[in-house]
């Protein structure tokens, strides 16, 4: 994900897209930055062979272990040396930690948030006259990140958006937030200080998290729109903001990678290209594969959830290329690749491109079967089995579809996934009529 903007490198993500969720067709959003470039990345044609009037509900899976961990670019340590903080601030941080760093059932999140905010206010006051505590110093921005995290865990998405926006402004300034190309030029500067480069990568993770939070708040407003009509407008506005920040992140990564790749091409006496190779070895050293694939995955699930298949599909394919489609045989890469293939099968179903959906389903199942005890492989196996059932149903092979749906339901039941069981059971009922 970048879906977990962690304060430490040790905490694994398992919250935002864990398990199964149903994705329905939604309003097509307006474009985002870098859309032209994303569209050029697409290598697959929409060869729709189905004119069925059935609206299929897809089953979307997310990585149990997380397709993205922001630890590589995040704060190695949240607090840093205790001596960095004045005693009154240390006392507040200690009190906040006692309320927050506990098992979930014993946490006091409101108290922790209050203490963290008081500590931040004191540091900002000191920072106006003491550059050691300037608002963009890592031990200060780390505290802002912690405020955002606690707000998210409390379900206070308004507070989280405010904190992430504040964090971005501290890291980049207003101009940097407005235009990602200013950060591209900085990243491509070989003389850039290591700490400044790290700050840009932190900002990238923060922007991704801001996009996620807008997305989550928009989904919440959409659910409420049935009883609160004004919530639909709020949902639309949040979706547009999510698209803006996903676009900002993609622009930063893709333009940096494109320029870096062509620089290497010239150094090797080769011609520049319009599209980089998406070989993991060709990425800049400061862009770990996990970070780039995570961003593509996050943005793609947002786009597909809003019926923008033309944007989601190429991002998923390029993320798969960066993971070498699990060809290295390593369990994590194999299972994550199977998850990406399950999403590609979904895009085939949603766009009516049934040959592509069948191909991705079969290829993904071959990977998922290799590690059946891995949660990622198991979840993607269920979704891919279900997707193959949709392909057979649309082709009129109802008995083959029934076999796939039944298998998906049985395996989902063994994992306790009630939502997936219901989808597969409903599908069996539908084809039995």
XYZ file of C-alpha atoms in Angstrom:
433
model
C 0.000 0.000 0.000
C 2.111 2.671 0.951
C -1.172 1.791 2.714
C 0.556 2.023 6.016
C 2.527 5.244 6.544
C 4.415 3.745 9.457
C 6.403 5.478 12.147
C 8.725 2.492 12.294
C 9.949 -0.009 9.727
C 8.764 -2.969 11.749
C 4.992 -2.580 11.547
C 3.412 -4.556 8.696
C 0.342 -3.316 6.904
C -2.787 -5.383 7.247
C -5.588 -2.827 7.577
C -6.781 -0.840 4.590
C -7.343 -3.448 1.885
C -7.060 -6.680 3.835
C -9.325 -9.509 2.721
C -12.071 -9.363 0.158
C -14.284 -6.516 -0.930
C -16.934 -6.116 -3.574
C -16.264 -3.535 -6.243
C -19.168 -2.211 -8.285
C -19.029 0.008 -11.355
C -18.900 3.659 -10.316
C -18.941 7.127 -11.808
C -16.134 7.782 -14.266
C -13.956 10.467 -12.756
C -12.228 13.308 -14.493
C -8.609 12.789 -15.520
C -5.508 13.038 -13.392
C -1.963 14.164 -14.034
C 0.078 11.736 -16.121
C -3.016 10.096 -17.652
C -1.592 10.346 -21.147
C 1.553 8.604 -20.064
C -0.405 5.885 -18.278
C -2.534 5.243 -21.339
C 0.577 4.874 -23.486
C 1.724 2.146 -21.127
C -1.226 -0.060 -22.060
C -0.375 -3.010 -24.318
C -3.702 -4.815 -24.169
C -6.643 -4.156 -26.466
C -10.199 -4.286 -25.282
C -11.356 -7.277 -27.313
C -14.835 -7.682 -25.910
C -16.591 -10.854 -27.132
C -19.555 -10.689 -24.784
C -22.738 -8.718 -25.292
C -24.413 -10.257 -22.247
C -26.705 -7.982 -20.271
C -25.649 -9.590 -16.961
C -23.833 -7.164 -14.676
C -21.217 -9.246 -12.942
C -20.014 -8.444 -9.459
C -16.285 -8.970 -9.150
C -14.328 -10.108 -6.140
C -11.299 -7.924 -5.384
C -8.493 -9.189 -3.209
C -5.753 -7.359 -1.352
C -2.455 -8.529 0.003
C -2.727 -9.865 3.533
C 0.902 -9.007 4.153
C 0.590 -5.781 2.251
C 1.739 -5.089 -1.287
C 3.403 -2.019 0.076
C 5.379 -1.124 3.101
C 6.437 2.456 3.493
C 9.107 1.579 6.035
C 11.874 1.702 3.428
C 11.206 5.382 2.823
C 9.620 6.333 6.083
C 10.915 7.257 9.457
C 13.395 4.689 10.730
C 12.634 5.884 14.237
C 9.742 8.030 15.300
C 11.038 9.759 18.368
C 14.749 9.894 17.625
C 17.128 10.654 20.496
C 15.206 11.746 23.581
C 17.602 14.642 23.972
C 16.092 16.186 20.829
C 12.983 17.129 22.789
C 12.677 19.635 25.632
C 11.612 18.056 28.915
C 7.963 19.241 28.798
C 7.615 17.722 25.328
C 9.278 14.482 26.440
C 6.795 14.226 29.274
C 3.876 14.644 26.875
C 5.317 12.078 24.491
C 5.803 9.623 27.330
C 2.203 10.109 28.430
C 0.985 9.708 24.844
C 3.055 6.561 24.389
C 1.585 5.005 27.529
C -1.884 5.557 26.057
C -1.042 4.509 22.484
C 1.698 1.865 22.557
C -0.516 -0.778 24.108
C -2.635 -3.703 22.925
C -5.689 -2.409 21.015
C -8.115 -3.299 23.787
C -6.125 -1.218 26.273
C -5.396 1.812 24.110
C -6.720 5.262 24.968
C -6.545 6.879 21.547
C -8.274 10.179 22.433
C -5.785 10.749 25.251
C -2.845 9.808 23.050
C -4.020 12.187 20.311
C -4.451 15.051 22.767
C -0.928 14.567 24.151
C 0.653 14.278 20.715
C -1.093 17.447 19.564
C 0.017 19.342 22.673
C 3.607 18.180 22.115
C 3.450 19.291 18.487
C 2.054 22.694 19.440
C 4.909 23.214 21.900
C 7.516 22.219 19.304
C 6.016 24.549 16.698
C 6.083 27.396 19.199
C 9.750 26.686 19.938
C 10.506 26.372 16.238
C 9.645 29.985 15.544
C 12.810 31.046 17.379
C 14.927 27.879 17.492
C 15.860 26.296 14.136
C 16.640 23.043 15.913
C 12.884 22.561 16.215
C 11.881 24.038 12.850
C 8.568 22.756 11.530
C 10.229 20.654 8.798
C 12.738 18.886 11.055
C 12.347 15.072 11.016
C 11.567 14.781 14.726
C 8.795 17.357 14.257
C 7.325 16.004 11.021
C 7.478 12.526 12.521
C 5.157 13.758 15.230
C 2.736 15.076 12.600
C 2.805 11.628 10.989
C 1.956 10.066 14.326
C -1.009 12.434 14.751
C -2.284 11.381 11.320
C -1.883 7.702 12.185
C -3.783 8.017 15.461
C -6.580 9.965 13.749
C -6.879 7.213 11.154
C -7.045 4.514 13.802
C -9.768 6.487 15.574
C -11.766 6.737 12.360
C -11.289 10.509 12.338
C -10.631 10.817 8.605
C -11.136 14.597 8.679
C -8.354 14.898 11.248
C -6.129 12.508 9.290
C -6.543 14.519 6.075
C -5.721 17.720 7.945
C -2.594 16.134 9.443
C -1.344 14.611 6.178
C -1.896 17.905 4.361
C 0.021 19.705 7.103
C 2.822 17.152 6.835
C 3.098 17.590 3.067
C 3.234 21.371 3.401
C 6.033 21.057 5.957
C 8.015 18.678 3.755
C 7.504 20.324 0.368
C 6.079 23.801 0.787
C 3.049 25.047 -1.125
C 4.800 25.081 -4.511
C 6.055 21.534 -4.103
C 2.562 20.325 -3.288
C 1.163 22.075 -6.337
C 3.610 20.675 -8.905
C 5.298 17.265 -8.662
C 7.819 18.172 -11.367
C 9.707 20.371 -8.903
C 10.464 17.224 -6.896
C 11.403 15.319 -10.060
C 14.124 17.842 -10.824
C 15.434 17.557 -7.267
C 15.500 13.755 -7.305
C 17.403 13.718 -10.604
C 20.093 15.996 -9.166
C 23.008 13.699 -8.278
C 24.311 16.290 -5.832
C 21.096 16.283 -3.790
C 21.759 15.766 -0.104
C 20.770 12.302 1.165
C 18.495 13.748 3.842
C 16.712 15.954 1.307
C 16.160 12.968 -0.962
C 14.775 11.042 1.987
C 12.422 13.931 2.686
C 11.012 13.729 -0.852
C 10.424 9.997 -0.469
C 8.654 10.627 2.821
C 6.499 13.186 1.044
C 5.704 10.632 -1.663
C 4.458 8.194 0.956
C 2.494 10.939 2.676
C 0.838 11.989 -0.596
C -0.123 8.397 -1.280
C -1.577 8.108 2.201
C -3.477 11.372 1.707
C -4.965 9.958 -1.500
C -5.990 6.787 0.337
C -7.642 8.770 3.101
C -9.620 10.925 0.676
C -10.639 7.700 -1.070
C -11.775 6.127 2.225
C -13.722 9.229 3.264
C -15.373 9.384 -0.142
C -16.441 5.755 0.138
C -17.855 6.413 3.586
C -19.836 9.399 2.304
C -21.145 7.332 -0.592
C -22.456 4.689 1.810
C -24.228 7.423 3.764
C -25.737 9.052 0.670
C -28.760 6.731 0.781
C -30.004 8.531 3.900
C -28.019 11.768 3.650
C -28.430 13.181 0.111
C -25.753 15.831 0.599
C -23.197 13.087 1.263
C -23.038 12.215 -2.445
C -21.548 15.607 -3.312
C -18.985 15.136 -0.547
C -18.148 11.695 -1.923
C -17.589 13.104 -5.398
C -15.356 15.885 -4.084
C -13.253 13.411 -2.090
C -12.910 11.094 -5.082
C -11.625 14.016 -7.130
C -9.076 14.859 -4.408
C -7.988 11.214 -4.233
C -7.508 11.211 -8.017
C -5.475 14.421 -7.743
C -3.051 12.971 -5.193
C -2.730 9.573 -6.840
C -1.931 11.484 -10.033
C 0.654 13.593 -8.190
C 2.384 10.457 -6.919
C 2.339 8.745 -10.304
C 3.699 11.830 -12.012
C 6.572 12.072 -9.544
C 7.541 8.416 -9.894
C 6.973 8.001 -13.629
C 8.726 11.192 -14.735
C 11.680 10.478 -12.459
C 11.938 6.892 -13.705
C 11.558 7.919 -17.361
C 14.332 10.502 -17.120
C 16.606 8.182 -15.148
C 16.047 5.353 -17.628
C 16.832 7.507 -20.673
C 19.931 8.888 -18.975
C 21.144 5.312 -18.598
C 20.218 4.595 -22.210
C 22.400 7.461 -23.406
C 25.230 6.372 -21.128
C 25.082 2.943 -22.789
C 25.026 4.514 -26.288
C 21.386 3.550 -26.782
C 18.482 5.615 -28.010
C 16.057 7.167 -25.464
C 12.583 5.669 -25.442
C 9.101 6.927 -24.672
C 8.466 4.075 -22.249
C 11.011 2.579 -19.849
C 11.515 -1.173 -19.652
C 9.921 -1.692 -16.216
C 12.677 -4.108 -15.401
C 13.269 -3.819 -11.632
C 17.012 -3.423 -12.192
C 16.380 -0.280 -14.241
C 14.756 1.671 -11.384
C 16.695 4.437 -9.637
C 18.376 3.088 -6.508
C 16.219 5.336 -4.304
C 13.010 3.776 -5.686
C 12.769 0.258 -4.216
C 10.556 -2.066 -6.234
C 8.119 -2.344 -3.313
C 7.487 1.396 -3.338
C 6.800 1.655 -7.063
C 4.643 -1.482 -7.300
C 2.730 -0.429 -4.200
C 1.904 2.966 -5.658
C 0.775 1.426 -8.935
C -1.341 -1.121 -7.076
C -2.984 1.508 -4.874
C -3.776 3.817 -7.768
C -5.009 0.938 -9.927
C -7.465 -0.300 -7.302
C -8.777 3.250 -6.965
C -9.199 3.638 -10.726
C -10.849 0.244 -11.191
C -13.173 0.978 -8.278
C -14.281 4.061 -10.180
C -14.699 2.247 -13.520
C -11.534 3.739 -15.041
C -10.265 0.448 -16.408
C -8.157 2.182 -19.072
C -6.025 3.619 -16.259
C -6.056 0.662 -13.888
C -5.072 -2.081 -16.325
C -1.701 -0.723 -17.533
C -0.667 0.145 -13.977
C -1.359 -3.424 -12.853
C 0.547 -4.827 -15.830
C 3.573 -2.648 -15.218
C 3.566 -3.517 -11.512
C 3.534 -7.158 -12.555
C 6.481 -6.537 -14.878
C 8.435 -4.979 -12.017
C 7.807 -8.115 -9.964
C 8.904 -10.255 -12.939
C 5.552 -12.028 -12.697
C 6.838 -14.164 -9.862
C 9.443 -15.765 -12.127
C 12.058 -15.749 -9.368
C 10.002 -18.335 -7.478
C 10.236 -16.408 -4.223
C 7.053 -16.942 -2.203
C 6.243 -13.290 -1.540
C 6.682 -12.259 -5.174
C 4.775 -15.274 -6.468
C 1.783 -14.600 -4.230
C 1.792 -10.853 -4.797
C 1.945 -11.475 -8.535
C -1.095 -13.743 -8.227
C -2.943 -10.896 -6.496
C -2.077 -8.507 -9.310
C -3.329 -11.099 -11.802
C -6.592 -11.393 -9.875
C -7.093 -7.646 -10.301
C -6.224 -7.918 -13.999
C -8.805 -10.686 -14.338
C -11.284 -8.312 -12.695
C -10.492 -5.548 -15.188
C -11.122 -8.034 -17.991
C -14.511 -8.915 -16.520
C -15.451 -5.269 -15.938
C -14.504 -4.242 -19.480
C -16.073 -7.299 -21.110
C -12.674 -8.543 -22.307
C -13.373 -12.187 -21.450
C -10.349 -13.713 -23.237
C -8.072 -11.515 -21.130
C -10.002 -12.360 -17.959
C -9.643 -16.069 -18.706
C -5.933 -15.762 -19.439
C -5.189 -13.812 -16.265
C -7.321 -16.173 -14.184
C -5.517 -19.278 -15.437
C -2.053 -17.738 -15.093
C -2.858 -16.381 -11.644
C -4.220 -19.721 -10.436
C -1.019 -21.427 -11.557
C 0.932 -19.082 -9.294
C -1.484 -19.175 -6.361
C -1.398 -22.996 -6.245
C 2.318 -22.949 -5.530
C 1.934 -21.643 -1.981
C -1.570 -22.631 -0.792
C -0.818 -21.840 2.848
C 0.182 -18.238 2.093
C -2.695 -15.850 2.863
C -2.070 -13.788 -0.275
C -2.033 -16.862 -2.520
C -5.108 -18.296 -0.819
C -7.137 -15.081 -1.161
C -6.182 -14.616 -4.800
C -6.958 -18.293 -5.511
C -10.533 -17.753 -4.312
C -10.992 -14.593 -6.397
C -9.402 -16.101 -9.512
C -11.530 -19.241 -9.250
C -14.622 -17.040 -9.009
C -13.474 -14.914 -11.974
C -13.015 -18.028 -14.089
C -16.590 -18.935 -13.223
C -17.734 -15.556 -14.566
C -15.854 -16.192 -17.820
C -17.470 -19.601 -18.277
C -20.912 -18.254 -17.373
C -20.638 -15.460 -19.922
C -19.528 -17.994 -22.544
C -22.608 -20.116 -21.815
C -20.677 -23.002 -20.189
C -22.885 -23.062 -17.121
C -21.747 -26.413 -15.741
C -18.088 -25.320 -15.855
C -19.083 -22.033 -14.228
C -20.949 -23.909 -11.482
C -17.834 -25.971 -10.716
C -15.732 -22.818 -10.332
C -18.303 -21.025 -8.175
C -18.730 -24.067 -5.935
C -14.983 -24.405 -5.457
C -14.646 -20.692 -4.659
C -17.482 -20.928 -2.110
C -16.022 -24.011 -0.415
C -12.529 -22.571 -0.044
C -13.883 -19.200 1.072
C -15.991 -20.955 3.710
C -12.908 -22.736 5.027
C -11.200 -19.371 5.516
C -14.218 -17.733 7.152
C -14.680 -15.250 4.319
C -18.459 -14.756 4.416
C -18.503 -12.036 1.746
C -16.772 -14.268 -0.790
C -19.054 -17.180 0.114
C -22.112 -15.002 -0.532
C -20.798 -13.824 -3.913
C -20.088 -17.367 -5.085
C -23.373 -18.721 -3.681
C -25.376 -15.942 -5.338
C -23.645 -16.756 -8.622
C -24.614 -20.420 -8.336
C -28.199 -19.409 -7.617
C -28.210 -17.072 -10.610
C -27.164 -19.742 -13.115
C -29.588 -22.291 -11.644
C -32.646 -20.207 -12.505
